[in-house]
mmCIF file of N, CA and C in Angstrom:
data_model
loop_
_atom_site.group_PDB
_atom_site.id
_atom_site.type_symbol
_atom_site.label_atom_id
_atom_site.label_comp_id
_atom_site.label_asym_id
_atom_site.label_seq_id
_atom_site.Cartn_x
_atom_site.Cartn_y
_atom_site.Cartn_z
ATOM 1 N N UNK A 183 22.571 -122.774 -0.389
ATOM 2 C CA UNK A 183 23.556 -121.961 0.320
ATOM 3 C C UNK A 183 23.995 -120.811 -0.574
ATOM 4 N N UNK A 184 24.306 -119.708 0.051
ATOM 5 C CA UNK A 184 24.776 -118.534 -0.672
ATOM 6 C C UNK A 184 26.274 -118.403 -0.449
ATOM 7 N N UNK A 185 27.022 -118.222 -1.528
ATOM 8 C CA UNK A 185 28.469 -118.098 -1.437
ATOM 9 C C UNK A 185 28.893 -116.714 -1.885
ATOM 10 N N UNK A 186 29.850 -116.157 -1.175
ATOM 11 C CA UNK A 186 30.449 -114.896 -1.597
ATOM 12 C C UNK A 186 31.863 -114.828 -1.041
ATOM 13 N N UNK A 187 32.710 -114.114 -1.744
ATOM 14 C CA UNK A 187 34.076 -113.945 -1.249
ATOM 15 C C UNK A 187 34.142 -112.620 -0.506
ATOM 16 N N UNK A 188 35.135 -112.496 0.346
ATOM 17 C CA UNK A 188 35.286 -111.281 1.148
ATOM 18 C C UNK A 188 36.759 -111.017 1.390
ATOM 19 N N UNK A 189 37.096 -109.765 1.553
ATOM 20 C CA UNK A 189 38.448 -109.381 1.908
ATOM 21 C C UNK A 189 38.569 -109.533 3.425
ATOM 22 N N UNK A 190 39.248 -110.569 3.844
ATOM 23 C CA UNK A 190 39.342 -110.891 5.268
ATOM 24 C C UNK A 190 39.992 -109.768 6.076
ATOM 25 N N UNK A 191 40.833 -108.975 5.459
ATOM 26 C CA UNK A 191 41.496 -107.882 6.174
ATOM 27 C C UNK A 191 40.543 -106.746 6.507
ATOM 28 N N UNK A 192 39.440 -106.645 5.788
ATOM 29 C CA UNK A 192 38.522 -105.522 5.960
ATOM 30 C C UNK A 192 37.181 -105.908 6.571
ATOM 31 N N UNK A 193 36.990 -107.176 6.861
ATOM 32 C CA UNK A 193 35.700 -107.659 7.336
ATOM 33 C C UNK A 193 35.718 -107.817 8.859
ATOM 34 N N UNK A 194 34.911 -107.046 9.579
ATOM 35 C CA UNK A 194 34.879 -107.180 11.045
ATOM 36 C C UNK A 194 34.407 -108.574 11.460
ATOM 37 N N UNK A 195 35.118 -109.191 12.363
ATOM 38 C CA UNK A 195 34.818 -110.553 12.785
ATOM 39 C C UNK A 195 33.417 -110.663 13.382
ATOM 40 N N UNK A 196 32.927 -109.610 14.001
ATOM 41 C CA UNK A 196 31.598 -109.634 14.592
ATOM 42 C C UNK A 196 30.472 -109.800 13.584
ATOM 43 N N UNK A 197 30.742 -109.486 12.328
ATOM 44 C CA UNK A 197 29.713 -109.629 11.293
ATOM 45 C C UNK A 197 29.608 -111.060 10.772
ATOM 46 N N UNK A 198 30.456 -111.927 11.270
ATOM 47 C CA UNK A 198 30.508 -113.296 10.756
ATOM 48 C C UNK A 198 29.765 -114.311 11.619
ATOM 49 N N UNK A 199 29.058 -113.835 12.635
ATOM 50 C CA UNK A 199 28.315 -114.747 13.502
ATOM 51 C C UNK A 199 27.317 -115.562 12.672
ATOM 52 N N UNK A 200 27.390 -116.879 12.785
ATOM 53 C CA UNK A 200 26.476 -117.767 12.074
ATOM 54 C C UNK A 200 26.824 -118.009 10.614
ATOM 55 N N UNK A 201 27.967 -117.521 10.173
ATOM 56 C CA UNK A 201 28.382 -117.668 8.780
ATOM 57 C C UNK A 201 29.396 -118.801 8.670
ATOM 58 N N UNK A 202 29.256 -119.634 7.658
ATOM 59 C CA UNK A 202 30.247 -120.682 7.395
ATOM 60 C C UNK A 202 31.403 -120.059 6.616
ATOM 61 N N UNK A 203 32.615 -120.316 7.054
ATOM 62 C CA UNK A 203 33.802 -119.736 6.426
ATOM 63 C C UNK A 203 34.653 -120.856 5.839
ATOM 64 N N UNK A 204 35.036 -120.681 4.593
ATOM 65 C CA UNK A 204 35.935 -121.630 3.936
ATOM 66 C C UNK A 204 37.197 -120.875 3.556
ATOM 67 N N UNK A 205 38.340 -121.395 3.945
ATOM 68 C CA UNK A 205 39.624 -120.796 3.587
ATOM 69 C C UNK A 205 40.258 -121.617 2.475
ATOM 70 N N UNK A 206 41.308 -121.094 1.897
ATOM 71 C CA UNK A 206 41.997 -121.828 0.841
ATOM 72 C C UNK A 206 42.567 -123.151 1.385
ATOM 73 N N UNK A 207 42.968 -123.139 2.655
ATOM 74 C CA UNK A 207 43.459 -124.380 3.267
ATOM 75 C C UNK A 207 42.322 -125.391 3.431
ATOM 76 N N UNK A 208 41.108 -124.881 3.606
ATOM 77 C CA UNK A 208 39.944 -125.753 3.736
ATOM 78 C C UNK A 208 39.502 -126.378 2.426
ATOM 79 N N UNK A 209 39.903 -125.778 1.322
ATOM 80 C CA UNK A 209 39.564 -126.348 0.011
ATOM 81 C C UNK A 209 40.366 -127.618 -0.247
ATOM 82 N N UNK A 210 41.640 -127.559 0.068
ATOM 83 C CA UNK A 210 42.498 -128.715 -0.174
ATOM 84 C C UNK A 210 43.950 -128.377 0.097
ATOM 85 N N UNK A 211 44.756 -129.416 0.148
ATOM 86 C CA UNK A 211 46.194 -129.232 0.355
ATOM 87 C C UNK A 211 46.933 -130.389 -0.307
ATOM 88 N N UNK A 212 48.232 -130.304 -0.319
ATOM 89 C CA UNK A 212 49.048 -131.339 -0.971
ATOM 90 C C UNK A 212 48.830 -132.712 -0.350
ATOM 91 N N UNK A 213 48.644 -132.756 0.981
ATOM 92 C CA UNK A 213 48.490 -134.037 1.654
ATOM 93 C C UNK A 213 47.146 -134.702 1.352
ATOM 94 N N UNK A 214 46.067 -133.929 1.361
ATOM 95 C CA UNK A 214 44.733 -134.519 1.161
ATOM 96 C C UNK A 214 44.240 -134.394 -0.273
ATOM 97 N N UNK A 215 44.940 -133.632 -1.065
ATOM 98 C CA UNK A 215 44.537 -133.421 -2.455
ATOM 99 C C UNK A 215 44.020 -132.012 -2.667
ATOM 100 N N UNK A 216 44.396 -131.430 -3.782
ATOM 101 C CA UNK A 216 44.002 -130.068 -4.091
ATOM 102 C C UNK A 216 42.588 -130.019 -4.656
ATOM 103 N N UNK A 217 41.904 -128.933 -4.400
ATOM 104 C CA UNK A 217 40.607 -128.674 -5.016
ATOM 105 C C UNK A 217 40.878 -128.421 -6.505
ATOM 106 N N UNK A 218 39.935 -128.719 -7.391
ATOM 107 C CA UNK A 218 40.162 -128.496 -8.827
ATOM 108 C C UNK A 218 40.602 -127.063 -9.175
ATOM 109 N N UNK A 219 40.100 -126.059 -8.472
ATOM 110 C CA UNK A 219 40.533 -124.678 -8.745
ATOM 111 C C UNK A 219 42.010 -124.518 -8.386
ATOM 112 N N UNK A 220 42.413 -125.027 -7.226
ATOM 113 C CA UNK A 220 43.816 -124.941 -6.814
ATOM 114 C C UNK A 220 44.711 -125.692 -7.798
ATOM 115 N N UNK A 221 44.269 -126.869 -8.204
ATOM 116 C CA UNK A 221 45.063 -127.694 -9.127
ATOM 117 C C UNK A 221 45.232 -126.999 -10.471
ATOM 118 N N UNK A 222 44.164 -126.386 -10.946
ATOM 119 C CA UNK A 222 44.216 -125.704 -12.241
ATOM 120 C C UNK A 222 45.205 -124.541 -12.198
ATOM 121 N N UNK A 223 45.163 -123.772 -11.116
ATOM 122 C CA UNK A 223 46.097 -122.651 -10.973
ATOM 123 C C UNK A 223 47.530 -123.178 -10.938
ATOM 124 N N UNK A 224 47.758 -124.232 -10.171
ATOM 125 C CA UNK A 224 49.109 -124.799 -10.065
ATOM 126 C C UNK A 224 49.582 -125.405 -11.385
ATOM 127 N N UNK A 225 48.708 -126.156 -12.041
ATOM 128 C CA UNK A 225 49.091 -126.826 -13.289
ATOM 129 C C UNK A 225 49.423 -125.857 -14.418
ATOM 130 N N UNK A 226 48.803 -124.681 -14.392
ATOM 131 C CA UNK A 226 49.031 -123.714 -15.458
ATOM 132 C C UNK A 226 49.903 -122.542 -15.010
ATOM 133 N N UNK A 227 50.697 -122.784 -13.947
ATOM 134 C CA UNK A 227 51.652 -121.786 -13.447
ATOM 135 C C UNK A 227 50.985 -120.442 -13.182
ATOM 136 N N UNK A 228 49.802 -120.492 -12.584
ATOM 137 C CA UNK A 228 49.049 -119.284 -12.300
ATOM 138 C C UNK A 228 49.488 -118.571 -11.040
ATOM 139 N N UNK A 229 50.482 -119.093 -10.361
ATOM 140 C CA UNK A 229 50.952 -118.486 -9.123
ATOM 141 C C UNK A 229 52.345 -117.929 -9.338
ATOM 142 N N UNK A 230 52.570 -116.738 -8.811
ATOM 143 C CA UNK A 230 53.893 -116.138 -8.905
ATOM 144 C C UNK A 230 54.578 -116.300 -7.550
ATOM 145 N N UNK A 231 54.490 -115.291 -6.703
ATOM 146 C CA UNK A 231 55.140 -115.377 -5.398
ATOM 147 C C UNK A 231 54.287 -116.142 -4.392
ATOM 148 N N UNK A 232 52.989 -116.251 -4.654
ATOM 149 C CA UNK A 232 52.098 -116.964 -3.755
ATOM 150 C C UNK A 232 51.330 -116.062 -2.811
ATOM 151 N N UNK A 233 51.625 -114.772 -2.797
ATOM 152 C CA UNK A 233 50.937 -113.857 -1.890
ATOM 153 C C UNK A 233 49.485 -113.655 -2.312
ATOM 154 N N UNK A 234 49.237 -113.426 -3.594
ATOM 155 C CA UNK A 234 47.878 -113.135 -4.062
ATOM 156 C C UNK A 234 47.122 -114.392 -4.478
ATOM 157 N N UNK A 235 47.818 -115.485 -4.684
ATOM 158 C CA UNK A 235 47.186 -116.710 -5.195
ATOM 159 C C UNK A 235 46.032 -117.224 -4.340
ATOM 160 N N UNK A 236 46.163 -117.280 -3.005
ATOM 161 C CA UNK A 236 45.036 -117.765 -2.209
ATOM 162 C C UNK A 236 43.771 -116.926 -2.404
ATOM 163 N N UNK A 237 43.922 -115.606 -2.486
ATOM 164 C CA UNK A 237 42.769 -114.742 -2.703
ATOM 165 C C UNK A 237 42.126 -114.977 -4.049
ATOM 166 N N UNK A 238 42.950 -115.179 -5.062
ATOM 167 C CA UNK A 238 42.420 -115.445 -6.399
ATOM 168 C C UNK A 238 41.702 -116.797 -6.439
ATOM 169 N N UNK A 239 42.289 -117.790 -5.807
ATOM 170 C CA UNK A 239 41.660 -119.118 -5.744
ATOM 171 C C UNK A 239 40.305 -119.021 -5.055
ATOM 172 N N UNK A 240 40.247 -118.318 -3.930
ATOM 173 C CA UNK A 240 38.991 -118.214 -3.198
ATOM 174 C C UNK A 240 37.949 -117.409 -3.969
ATOM 175 N N UNK A 241 38.369 -116.378 -4.682
ATOM 176 C CA UNK A 241 37.436 -115.595 -5.497
ATOM 177 C C UNK A 241 36.854 -116.464 -6.610
ATOM 178 N N UNK A 242 37.714 -117.264 -7.258
ATOM 179 C CA UNK A 242 37.240 -118.149 -8.333
ATOM 180 C C UNK A 242 36.316 -119.230 -7.780
ATOM 181 N N UNK A 243 36.690 -119.811 -6.648
ATOM 182 C CA UNK A 243 35.853 -120.833 -6.006
ATOM 183 C C UNK A 243 34.476 -120.266 -5.679
ATOM 184 N N UNK A 244 34.455 -119.072 -5.090
ATOM 185 C CA UNK A 244 33.198 -118.440 -4.722
ATOM 186 C C UNK A 244 32.327 -118.178 -5.947
ATOM 187 N N UNK A 245 32.932 -117.715 -7.026
ATOM 188 C CA UNK A 245 32.183 -117.459 -8.260
ATOM 189 C C UNK A 245 31.590 -118.760 -8.806
ATOM 190 N N UNK A 246 32.385 -119.808 -8.820
ATOM 191 C CA UNK A 246 31.896 -121.105 -9.317
ATOM 192 C C UNK A 246 30.733 -121.607 -8.468
ATOM 193 N N UNK A 247 30.869 -121.498 -7.145
ATOM 194 C CA UNK A 247 29.806 -121.966 -6.249
ATOM 195 C C UNK A 247 28.541 -121.128 -6.400
ATOM 196 N N UNK A 248 28.684 -119.837 -6.585
ATOM 197 C CA UNK A 248 27.512 -118.965 -6.681
ATOM 198 C C UNK A 248 26.752 -119.159 -7.983
ATOM 199 N N UNK A 249 27.416 -119.659 -9.004
ATOM 200 C CA UNK A 249 26.761 -119.866 -10.302
ATOM 201 C C UNK A 249 26.249 -121.285 -10.512
ATOM 202 N N UNK A 250 26.617 -122.238 -9.619
ATOM 203 C CA UNK A 250 26.223 -123.635 -9.812
ATOM 204 C C UNK A 250 24.738 -123.748 -10.087
ATOM 205 N N UNK A 251 24.324 -124.562 -11.019
ATOM 206 C CA UNK A 251 25.101 -125.502 -11.833
ATOM 207 C C UNK A 251 25.628 -124.890 -13.130
ATOM 208 N N UNK A 252 25.383 -123.614 -13.366
ATOM 209 C CA UNK A 252 25.896 -122.965 -14.579
ATOM 210 C C UNK A 252 27.403 -122.777 -14.484
ATOM 211 N N UNK A 253 28.015 -122.551 -15.621
ATOM 212 C CA UNK A 253 29.447 -122.283 -15.664
ATOM 213 C C UNK A 253 29.678 -120.817 -16.002
ATOM 214 N N UNK A 254 30.739 -120.232 -15.470
ATOM 215 C CA UNK A 254 31.026 -118.824 -15.757
ATOM 216 C C UNK A 254 31.629 -118.656 -17.148
ATOM 217 N N UNK A 255 31.515 -117.452 -17.659
ATOM 218 C CA UNK A 255 32.189 -117.122 -18.907
ATOM 219 C C UNK A 255 33.615 -116.689 -18.574
ATOM 220 N N UNK A 256 34.430 -116.553 -19.588
ATOM 221 C CA UNK A 256 35.793 -116.066 -19.373
ATOM 222 C C UNK A 256 35.745 -114.663 -18.777
ATOM 223 N N UNK A 257 34.819 -113.832 -19.242
ATOM 224 C CA UNK A 257 34.693 -112.476 -18.711
ATOM 225 C C UNK A 257 34.269 -112.495 -17.242
ATOM 226 N N UNK A 258 33.367 -113.424 -16.880
ATOM 227 C CA UNK A 258 32.978 -113.567 -15.472
ATOM 228 C C UNK A 258 34.215 -113.779 -14.597
ATOM 229 N N UNK A 259 35.076 -114.678 -15.036
ATOM 230 C CA UNK A 259 36.244 -115.016 -14.227
ATOM 231 C C UNK A 259 37.258 -113.876 -14.195
ATOM 232 N N UNK A 260 37.397 -113.174 -15.317
ATOM 233 C CA UNK A 260 38.313 -112.028 -15.323
ATOM 234 C C UNK A 260 37.832 -110.949 -14.367
ATOM 235 N N UNK A 261 36.525 -110.682 -14.370
ATOM 236 C CA UNK A 261 35.972 -109.692 -13.446
ATOM 237 C C UNK A 261 36.068 -110.156 -12.002
ATOM 238 N N UNK A 262 36.004 -111.460 -11.789
ATOM 239 C CA UNK A 262 36.078 -112.026 -10.442
ATOM 240 C C UNK A 262 37.424 -111.763 -9.789
ATOM 241 N N UNK A 263 38.502 -111.873 -10.547
ATOM 242 C CA UNK A 263 39.825 -111.670 -9.953
ATOM 243 C C UNK A 263 40.364 -110.268 -10.214
ATOM 244 N N UNK A 264 39.562 -109.418 -10.815
ATOM 245 C CA UNK A 264 39.997 -108.061 -11.163
ATOM 246 C C UNK A 264 40.460 -107.266 -9.954
ATOM 247 N N UNK A 265 39.835 -107.458 -8.810
ATOM 248 C CA UNK A 265 40.208 -106.695 -7.619
ATOM 249 C C UNK A 265 41.370 -107.267 -6.837
ATOM 250 N N UNK A 266 41.851 -108.437 -7.214
ATOM 251 C CA UNK A 266 42.984 -109.032 -6.518
ATOM 252 C C UNK A 266 44.273 -108.400 -7.009
ATOM 253 N N UNK A 267 45.007 -107.816 -6.096
ATOM 254 C CA UNK A 267 46.222 -107.107 -6.469
ATOM 255 C C UNK A 267 47.434 -107.981 -6.177
ATOM 256 N N UNK A 268 48.291 -108.095 -7.162
ATOM 257 C CA UNK A 268 49.536 -108.847 -7.015
ATOM 258 C C UNK A 268 50.644 -107.881 -6.645
ATOM 259 N N UNK A 269 51.446 -108.274 -5.688
ATOM 260 C CA UNK A 269 52.546 -107.401 -5.274
ATOM 261 C C UNK A 269 53.577 -107.361 -6.351
#
């Protein structure tokens, strides 16, 4: 499978026909358990107001999935969230 992140606000819904979509809610939640990426962000106080956090989590998840079984470098992850803007 090929994984990539996308800016949902800019992606026309018609281009998503036949595409599997995973949202941050689909990764995990407090009731069913957090995904390791979500847990890591929460455990290390990586969230401020919470507006940009879901996008950052999904960008990191996508990067991890696209590199499997390899692991990203610190620079890979910094570049991955570079476009996420915090209010």
